[in-house]
Short mmCIF file of C-alpha atoms and ligand atoms in Angstrom, two decimals:
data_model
loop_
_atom_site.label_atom_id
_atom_site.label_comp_id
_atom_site.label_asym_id
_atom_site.label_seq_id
_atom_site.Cartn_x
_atom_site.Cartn_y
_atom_site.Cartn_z
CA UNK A 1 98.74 69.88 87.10
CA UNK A 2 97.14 67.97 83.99
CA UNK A 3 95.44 65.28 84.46
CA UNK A 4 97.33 63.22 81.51
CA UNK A 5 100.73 64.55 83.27
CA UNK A 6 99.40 62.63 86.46
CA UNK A 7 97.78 59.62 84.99
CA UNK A 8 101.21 58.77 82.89
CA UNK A 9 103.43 60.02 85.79
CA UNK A 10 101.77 57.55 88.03
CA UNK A 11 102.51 54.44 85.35
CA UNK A 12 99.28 54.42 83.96
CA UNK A 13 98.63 53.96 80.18
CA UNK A 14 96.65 57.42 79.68
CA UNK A 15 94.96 55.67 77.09
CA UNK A 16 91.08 56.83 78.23
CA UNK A 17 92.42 60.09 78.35
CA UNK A 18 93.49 60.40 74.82
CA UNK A 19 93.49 63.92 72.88
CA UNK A 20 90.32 66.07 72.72
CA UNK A 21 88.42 64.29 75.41
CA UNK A 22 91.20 64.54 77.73
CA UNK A 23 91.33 68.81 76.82
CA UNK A 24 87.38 68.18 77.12
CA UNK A 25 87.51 66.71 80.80
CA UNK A 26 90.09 69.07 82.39
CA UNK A 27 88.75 71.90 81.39
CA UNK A 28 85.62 71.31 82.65
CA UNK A 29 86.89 69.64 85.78
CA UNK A 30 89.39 71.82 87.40
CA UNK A 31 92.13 69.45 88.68
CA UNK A 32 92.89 69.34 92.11
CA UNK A 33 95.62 71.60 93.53
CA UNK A 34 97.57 68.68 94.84
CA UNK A 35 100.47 67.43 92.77
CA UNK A 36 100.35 64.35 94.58
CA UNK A 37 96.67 63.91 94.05
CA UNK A 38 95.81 60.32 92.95
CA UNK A 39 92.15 60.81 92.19
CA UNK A 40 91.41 59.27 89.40
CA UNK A 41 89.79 62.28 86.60
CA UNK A 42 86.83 60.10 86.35
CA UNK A 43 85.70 60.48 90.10
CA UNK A 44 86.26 64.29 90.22
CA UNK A 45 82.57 64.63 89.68
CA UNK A 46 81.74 68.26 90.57
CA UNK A 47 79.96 67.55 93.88
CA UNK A 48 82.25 69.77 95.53
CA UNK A 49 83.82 73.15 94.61
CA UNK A 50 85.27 73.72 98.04
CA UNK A 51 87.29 73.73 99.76
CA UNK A 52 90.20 76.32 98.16
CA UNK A 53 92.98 76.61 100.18
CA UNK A 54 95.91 79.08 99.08
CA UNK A 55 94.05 79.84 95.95
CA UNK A 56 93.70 75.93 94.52
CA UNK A 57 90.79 73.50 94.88
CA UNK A 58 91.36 70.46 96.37
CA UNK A 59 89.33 67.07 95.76
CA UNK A 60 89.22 64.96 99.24
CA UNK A 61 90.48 65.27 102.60
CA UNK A 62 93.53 63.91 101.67
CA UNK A 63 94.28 66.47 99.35
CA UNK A 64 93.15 69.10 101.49
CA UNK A 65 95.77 67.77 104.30
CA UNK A 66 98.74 67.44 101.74
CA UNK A 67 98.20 71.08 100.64
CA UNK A 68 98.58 72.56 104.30
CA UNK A 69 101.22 70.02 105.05
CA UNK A 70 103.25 71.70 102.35
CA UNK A 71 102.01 75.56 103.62
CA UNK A 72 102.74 74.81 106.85
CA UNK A 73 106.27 73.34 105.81
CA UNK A 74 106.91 76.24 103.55
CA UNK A 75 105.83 78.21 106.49
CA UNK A 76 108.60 76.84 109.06
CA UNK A 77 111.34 76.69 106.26
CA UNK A 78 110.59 80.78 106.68
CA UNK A 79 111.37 81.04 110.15
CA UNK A 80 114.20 83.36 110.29
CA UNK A 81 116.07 84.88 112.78
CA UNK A 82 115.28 88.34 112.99
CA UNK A 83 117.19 90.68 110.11
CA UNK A 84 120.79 92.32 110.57
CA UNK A 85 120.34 95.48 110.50
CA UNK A 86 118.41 94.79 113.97
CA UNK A 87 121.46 94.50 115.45
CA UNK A 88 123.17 97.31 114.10
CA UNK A 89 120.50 99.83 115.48
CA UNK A 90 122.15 102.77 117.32
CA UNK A 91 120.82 102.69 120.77
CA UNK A 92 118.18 104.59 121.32
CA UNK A 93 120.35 107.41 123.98
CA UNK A 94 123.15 107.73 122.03
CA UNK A 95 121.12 108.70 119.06
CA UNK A 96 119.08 111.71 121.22
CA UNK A 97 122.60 112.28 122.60
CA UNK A 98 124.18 112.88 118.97
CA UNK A 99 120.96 114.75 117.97
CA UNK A 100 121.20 117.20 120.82
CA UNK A 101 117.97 116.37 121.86
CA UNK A 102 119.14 114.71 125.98
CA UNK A 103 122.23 115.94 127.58
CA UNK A 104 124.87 113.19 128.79
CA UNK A 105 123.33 114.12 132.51
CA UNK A 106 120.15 112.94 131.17
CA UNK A 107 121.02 109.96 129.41
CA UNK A 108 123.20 108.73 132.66
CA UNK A 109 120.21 109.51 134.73
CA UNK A 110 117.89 107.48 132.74
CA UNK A 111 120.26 104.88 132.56
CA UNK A 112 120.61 104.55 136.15
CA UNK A 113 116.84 104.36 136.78
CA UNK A 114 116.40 102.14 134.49
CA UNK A 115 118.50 99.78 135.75
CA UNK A 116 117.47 100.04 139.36
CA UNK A 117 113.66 99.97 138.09
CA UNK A 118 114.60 96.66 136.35
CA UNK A 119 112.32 96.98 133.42
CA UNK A 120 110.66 99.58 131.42
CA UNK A 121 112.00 101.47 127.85
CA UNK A 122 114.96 104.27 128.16
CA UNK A 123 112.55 106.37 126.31
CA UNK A 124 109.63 105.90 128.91
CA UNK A 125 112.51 107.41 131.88
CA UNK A 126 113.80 109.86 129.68
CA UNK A 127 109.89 111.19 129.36
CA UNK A 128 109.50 110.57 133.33
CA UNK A 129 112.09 111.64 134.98
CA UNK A 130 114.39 113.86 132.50
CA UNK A 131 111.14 115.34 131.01
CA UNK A 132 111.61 114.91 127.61
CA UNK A 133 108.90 115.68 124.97
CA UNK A 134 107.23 112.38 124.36
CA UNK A 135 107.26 112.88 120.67
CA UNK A 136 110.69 113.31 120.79
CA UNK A 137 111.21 109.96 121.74
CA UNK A 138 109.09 108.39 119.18
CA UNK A 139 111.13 110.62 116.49
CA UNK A 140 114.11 109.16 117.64
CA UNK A 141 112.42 105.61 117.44
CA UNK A 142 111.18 106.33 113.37
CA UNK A 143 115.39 107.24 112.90
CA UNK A 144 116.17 104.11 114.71
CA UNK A 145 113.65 102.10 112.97
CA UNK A 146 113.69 104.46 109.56
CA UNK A 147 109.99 104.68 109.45
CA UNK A 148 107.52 107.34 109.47
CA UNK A 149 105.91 108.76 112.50
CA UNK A 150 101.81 108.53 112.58
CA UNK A 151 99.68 110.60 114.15
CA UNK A 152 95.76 109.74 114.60
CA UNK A 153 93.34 111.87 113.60
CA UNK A 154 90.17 111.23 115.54
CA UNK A 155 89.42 107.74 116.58
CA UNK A 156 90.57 104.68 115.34
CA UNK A 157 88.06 103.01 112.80
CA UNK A 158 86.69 100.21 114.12
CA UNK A 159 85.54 98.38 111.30
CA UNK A 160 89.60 98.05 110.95
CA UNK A 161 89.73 95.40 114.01
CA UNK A 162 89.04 92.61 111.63
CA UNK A 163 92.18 92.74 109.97
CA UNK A 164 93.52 90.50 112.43
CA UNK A 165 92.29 88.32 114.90
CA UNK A 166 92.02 89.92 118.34
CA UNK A 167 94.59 88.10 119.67
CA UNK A 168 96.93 89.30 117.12
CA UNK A 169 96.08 92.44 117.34
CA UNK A 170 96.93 92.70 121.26
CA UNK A 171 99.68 90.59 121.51
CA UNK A 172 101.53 92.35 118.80
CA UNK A 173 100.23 95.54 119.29
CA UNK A 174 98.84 96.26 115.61
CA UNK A 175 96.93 99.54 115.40
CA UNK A 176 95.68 99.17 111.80
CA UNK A 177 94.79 103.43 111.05
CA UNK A 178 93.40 103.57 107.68
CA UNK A 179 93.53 102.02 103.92
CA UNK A 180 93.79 104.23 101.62
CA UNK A 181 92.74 103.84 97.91
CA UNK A 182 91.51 100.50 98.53
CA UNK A 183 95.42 98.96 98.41
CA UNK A 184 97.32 100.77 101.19
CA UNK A 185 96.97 99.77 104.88
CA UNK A 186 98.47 102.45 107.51
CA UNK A 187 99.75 100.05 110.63
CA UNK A 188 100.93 101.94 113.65
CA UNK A 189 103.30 100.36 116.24
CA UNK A 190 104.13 101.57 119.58
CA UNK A 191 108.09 101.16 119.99
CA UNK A 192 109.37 98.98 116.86
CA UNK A 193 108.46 98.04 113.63
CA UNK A 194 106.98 94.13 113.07
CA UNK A 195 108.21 93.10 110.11
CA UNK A 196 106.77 89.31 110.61
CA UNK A 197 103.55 91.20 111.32
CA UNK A 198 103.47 93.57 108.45
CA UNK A 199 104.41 90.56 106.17
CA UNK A 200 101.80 88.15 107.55
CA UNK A 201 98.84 90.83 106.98
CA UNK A 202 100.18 92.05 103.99
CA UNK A 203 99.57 88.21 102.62
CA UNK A 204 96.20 87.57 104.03
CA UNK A 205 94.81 91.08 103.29
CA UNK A 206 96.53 91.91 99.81
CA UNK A 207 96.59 95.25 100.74
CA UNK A 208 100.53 96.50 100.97
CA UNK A 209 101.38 97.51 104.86
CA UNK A 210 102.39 101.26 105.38
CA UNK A 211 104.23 100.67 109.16
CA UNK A 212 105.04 103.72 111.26
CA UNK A 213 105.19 104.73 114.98
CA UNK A 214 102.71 106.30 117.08
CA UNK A 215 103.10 108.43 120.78
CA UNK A 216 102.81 105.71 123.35
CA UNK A 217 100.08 107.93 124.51
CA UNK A 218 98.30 108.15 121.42
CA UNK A 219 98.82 104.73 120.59
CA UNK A 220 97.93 103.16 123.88
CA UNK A 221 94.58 105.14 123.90
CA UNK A 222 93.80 104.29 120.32
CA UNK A 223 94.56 100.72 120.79
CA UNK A 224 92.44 100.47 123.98
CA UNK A 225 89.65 102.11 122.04
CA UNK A 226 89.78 99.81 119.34
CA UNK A 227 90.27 96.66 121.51
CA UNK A 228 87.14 97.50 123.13
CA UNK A 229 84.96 98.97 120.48
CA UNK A 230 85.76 96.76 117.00
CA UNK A 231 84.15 93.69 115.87
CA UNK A 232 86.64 91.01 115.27
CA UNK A 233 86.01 88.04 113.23
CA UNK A 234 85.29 84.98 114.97
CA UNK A 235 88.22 82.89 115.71
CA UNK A 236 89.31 79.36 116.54
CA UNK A 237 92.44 78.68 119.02
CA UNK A 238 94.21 75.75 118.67
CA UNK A 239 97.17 74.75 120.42
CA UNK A 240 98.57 71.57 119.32
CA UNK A 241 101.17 69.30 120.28
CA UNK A 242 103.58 68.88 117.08
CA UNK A 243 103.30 69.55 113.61
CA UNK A 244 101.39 67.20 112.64
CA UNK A 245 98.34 67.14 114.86
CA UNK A 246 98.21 71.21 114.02
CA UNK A 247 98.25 69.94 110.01
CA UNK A 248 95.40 67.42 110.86
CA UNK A 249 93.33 70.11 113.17
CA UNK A 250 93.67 72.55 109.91
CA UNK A 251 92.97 69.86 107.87
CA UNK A 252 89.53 69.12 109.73
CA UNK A 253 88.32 72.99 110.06
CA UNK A 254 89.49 73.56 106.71
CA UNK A 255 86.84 70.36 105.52
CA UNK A 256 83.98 71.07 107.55
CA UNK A 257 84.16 75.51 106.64
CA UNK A 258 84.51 74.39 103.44
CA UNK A 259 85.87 77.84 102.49
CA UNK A 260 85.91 79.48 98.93
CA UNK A 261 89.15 80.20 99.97
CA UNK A 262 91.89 80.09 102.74
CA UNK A 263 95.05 81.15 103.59
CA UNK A 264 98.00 80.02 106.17
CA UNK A 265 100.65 82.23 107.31
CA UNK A 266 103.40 82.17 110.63
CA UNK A 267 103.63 85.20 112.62
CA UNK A 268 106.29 84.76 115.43
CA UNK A 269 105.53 81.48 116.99
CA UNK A 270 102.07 80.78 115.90
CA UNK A 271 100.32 80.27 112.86
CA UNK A 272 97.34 82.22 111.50
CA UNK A 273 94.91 80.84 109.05
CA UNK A 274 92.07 83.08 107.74
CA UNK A 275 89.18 81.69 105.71
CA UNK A 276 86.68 83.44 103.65
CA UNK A 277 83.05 81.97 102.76
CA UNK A 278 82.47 84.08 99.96
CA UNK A 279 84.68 85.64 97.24
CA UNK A 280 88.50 86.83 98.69
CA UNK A 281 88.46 90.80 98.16
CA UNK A 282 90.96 92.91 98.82
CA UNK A 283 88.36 96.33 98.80
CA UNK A 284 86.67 95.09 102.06
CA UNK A 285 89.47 92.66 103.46
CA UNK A 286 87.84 93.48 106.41
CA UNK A 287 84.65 92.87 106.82
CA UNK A 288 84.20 90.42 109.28
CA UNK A 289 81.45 88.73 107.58
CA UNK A 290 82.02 85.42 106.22
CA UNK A 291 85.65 85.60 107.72
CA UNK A 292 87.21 82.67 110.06
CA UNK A 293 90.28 82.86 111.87
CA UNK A 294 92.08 80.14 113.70
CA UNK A 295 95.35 80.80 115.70
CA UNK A 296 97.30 77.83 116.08
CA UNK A 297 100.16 77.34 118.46
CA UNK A 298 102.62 74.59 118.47
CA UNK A 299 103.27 73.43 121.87
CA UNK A 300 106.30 71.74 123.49
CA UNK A 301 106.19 68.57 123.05
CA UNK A 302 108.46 67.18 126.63
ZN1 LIG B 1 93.00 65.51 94.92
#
């Protein structure tokens, strides 16, 4: 925003900021990100360049605040229910049934136990009682969810972990497998594809999210692996009461990291914020050096 837009929005003659010297002082004062910003031009003496948040400077605490008020806004405006074409998913027997892959015996069988077990995935019966091939099961779960199969080769690299906080990374069940060219990130699921997920680290990260399906056997060993092995960047949990305390506990970490740049994004029902101390780069998004996290839950408020 210019600062003679501002200055003559706000009803103020812009007369001191007349012509060259105005060009003069905002180009060698970046403005500050916040539309609303009321900072006089004349006080944005360069005694601080950070924090960035979302890519744009911002001047005071204030400013800071009113920027991840309107993320975090933005952010909850996005919270939609899950897509369509979830619901129009053939089931996951009828669609080994039609491919010849389980007989109707098998399929009744499994249905039975699964219903007298109570819990557990058709899939995981049909493997344990009718003996189906286990990667049979996650083929029929890539045609259900249209998305490739994965299969690891070796171990998982651990200097991967950092893509997401920890916490993310187990309660989602993200198996990040490998970038490749320095733009593509290979994301492995166990059962279904995370859209909110893949969306979430495609925006922190910059790199675009491959998502496929792994064995549960493959995946649950390579996750364990990772879970134990990686370095994950250090993170902040914050569970706050509304809204408005989580924008003012933001606001606060956000002013004393001071970060060269930040950015806030929802996956499911909490809120992930990753700042970097040094330059953003999407070659090494995760190095977990100079990288914050903070997880941020929004908590019932009865
Ligand atoms: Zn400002």
């Amino acid at each position: 925003m210019p600062i003679l837009g501002r200055a003559a929005r706000q009803g103020r003659p812009p007369d001191a900021l007349h012509g060259e010297r105005a060009a003069r002082a905002s180009s060698l004062f970046p403005s500050c990100a916040n539309p609303l910003c009321l900072t006089s031009w004349l006080h944005l003496w360069r005694n601080r360049q950070v924090p960035v948040f979302e890519g744009g400077w911002s001047c005071s605490e204030e400013c800071t605040r009113e920027r991840i008020a309107v993320s975090v806004r933005h952010e909850m405006d996005g919270q939609q229910p899950e897509p369509v074409e979830h619901h129009h998913r053939v089931p996951l027997g009828l669609l080994m049934l039609s491919e010849g892959w389980i007989s109707q015996a098998q399929l009744k069988a499994a249905l039975r136990t699964q219903k007298a077990a109570g819990h557990g995935r058709l899939g995981s019966w049909l493997i344990r009682d009718a003996h189906i091939e286990e990667r049979l099961v996650t083929r029929a779960l890539s045609l259900q969810w249209n998305c490739p199969v994965f299969s690891m080769q070796g171990p998982p690299d651990q200097g991967l972990g950092s893509i997401a906080p920890r916490l993310l990374v187990e309660a989602f069940g993200i198996l990040p497998i490998r970038v490749a060219g320095g733009k593509v990130l290979y994301v492995g699921f166990e059962d279904r594809i995370d859209r909110c997920v893949m969306f979430a680290i495609e925006r922190i990260t910059g790199l675009r999210v491959e998502a496929g399906l792994v064995d549960t056997s493959e995946f649950v060993r390579a996750h364990s692996t990772l879970l134990a092995g990686s370095s994950f960047a250090k993170a902040t949990l914050i569970e706050a009461v509304d809204a408005k305390a989580m924008i003012q506990a933001l606001t606060q970490l956000v002013e004393r990291a001071k970060p060269a740049d930040a950015r806030l994004v929802r996956v499911h029902n909490c809120y992930w914020m990753r700042m970097w101390h040094g330059v953003r780069s999407t070659e090494v998004p995760f190095r977990r050096v100079g990288i914050e996290d903070v997880i941020c839950s929004i908590g019932s408020t009865n």
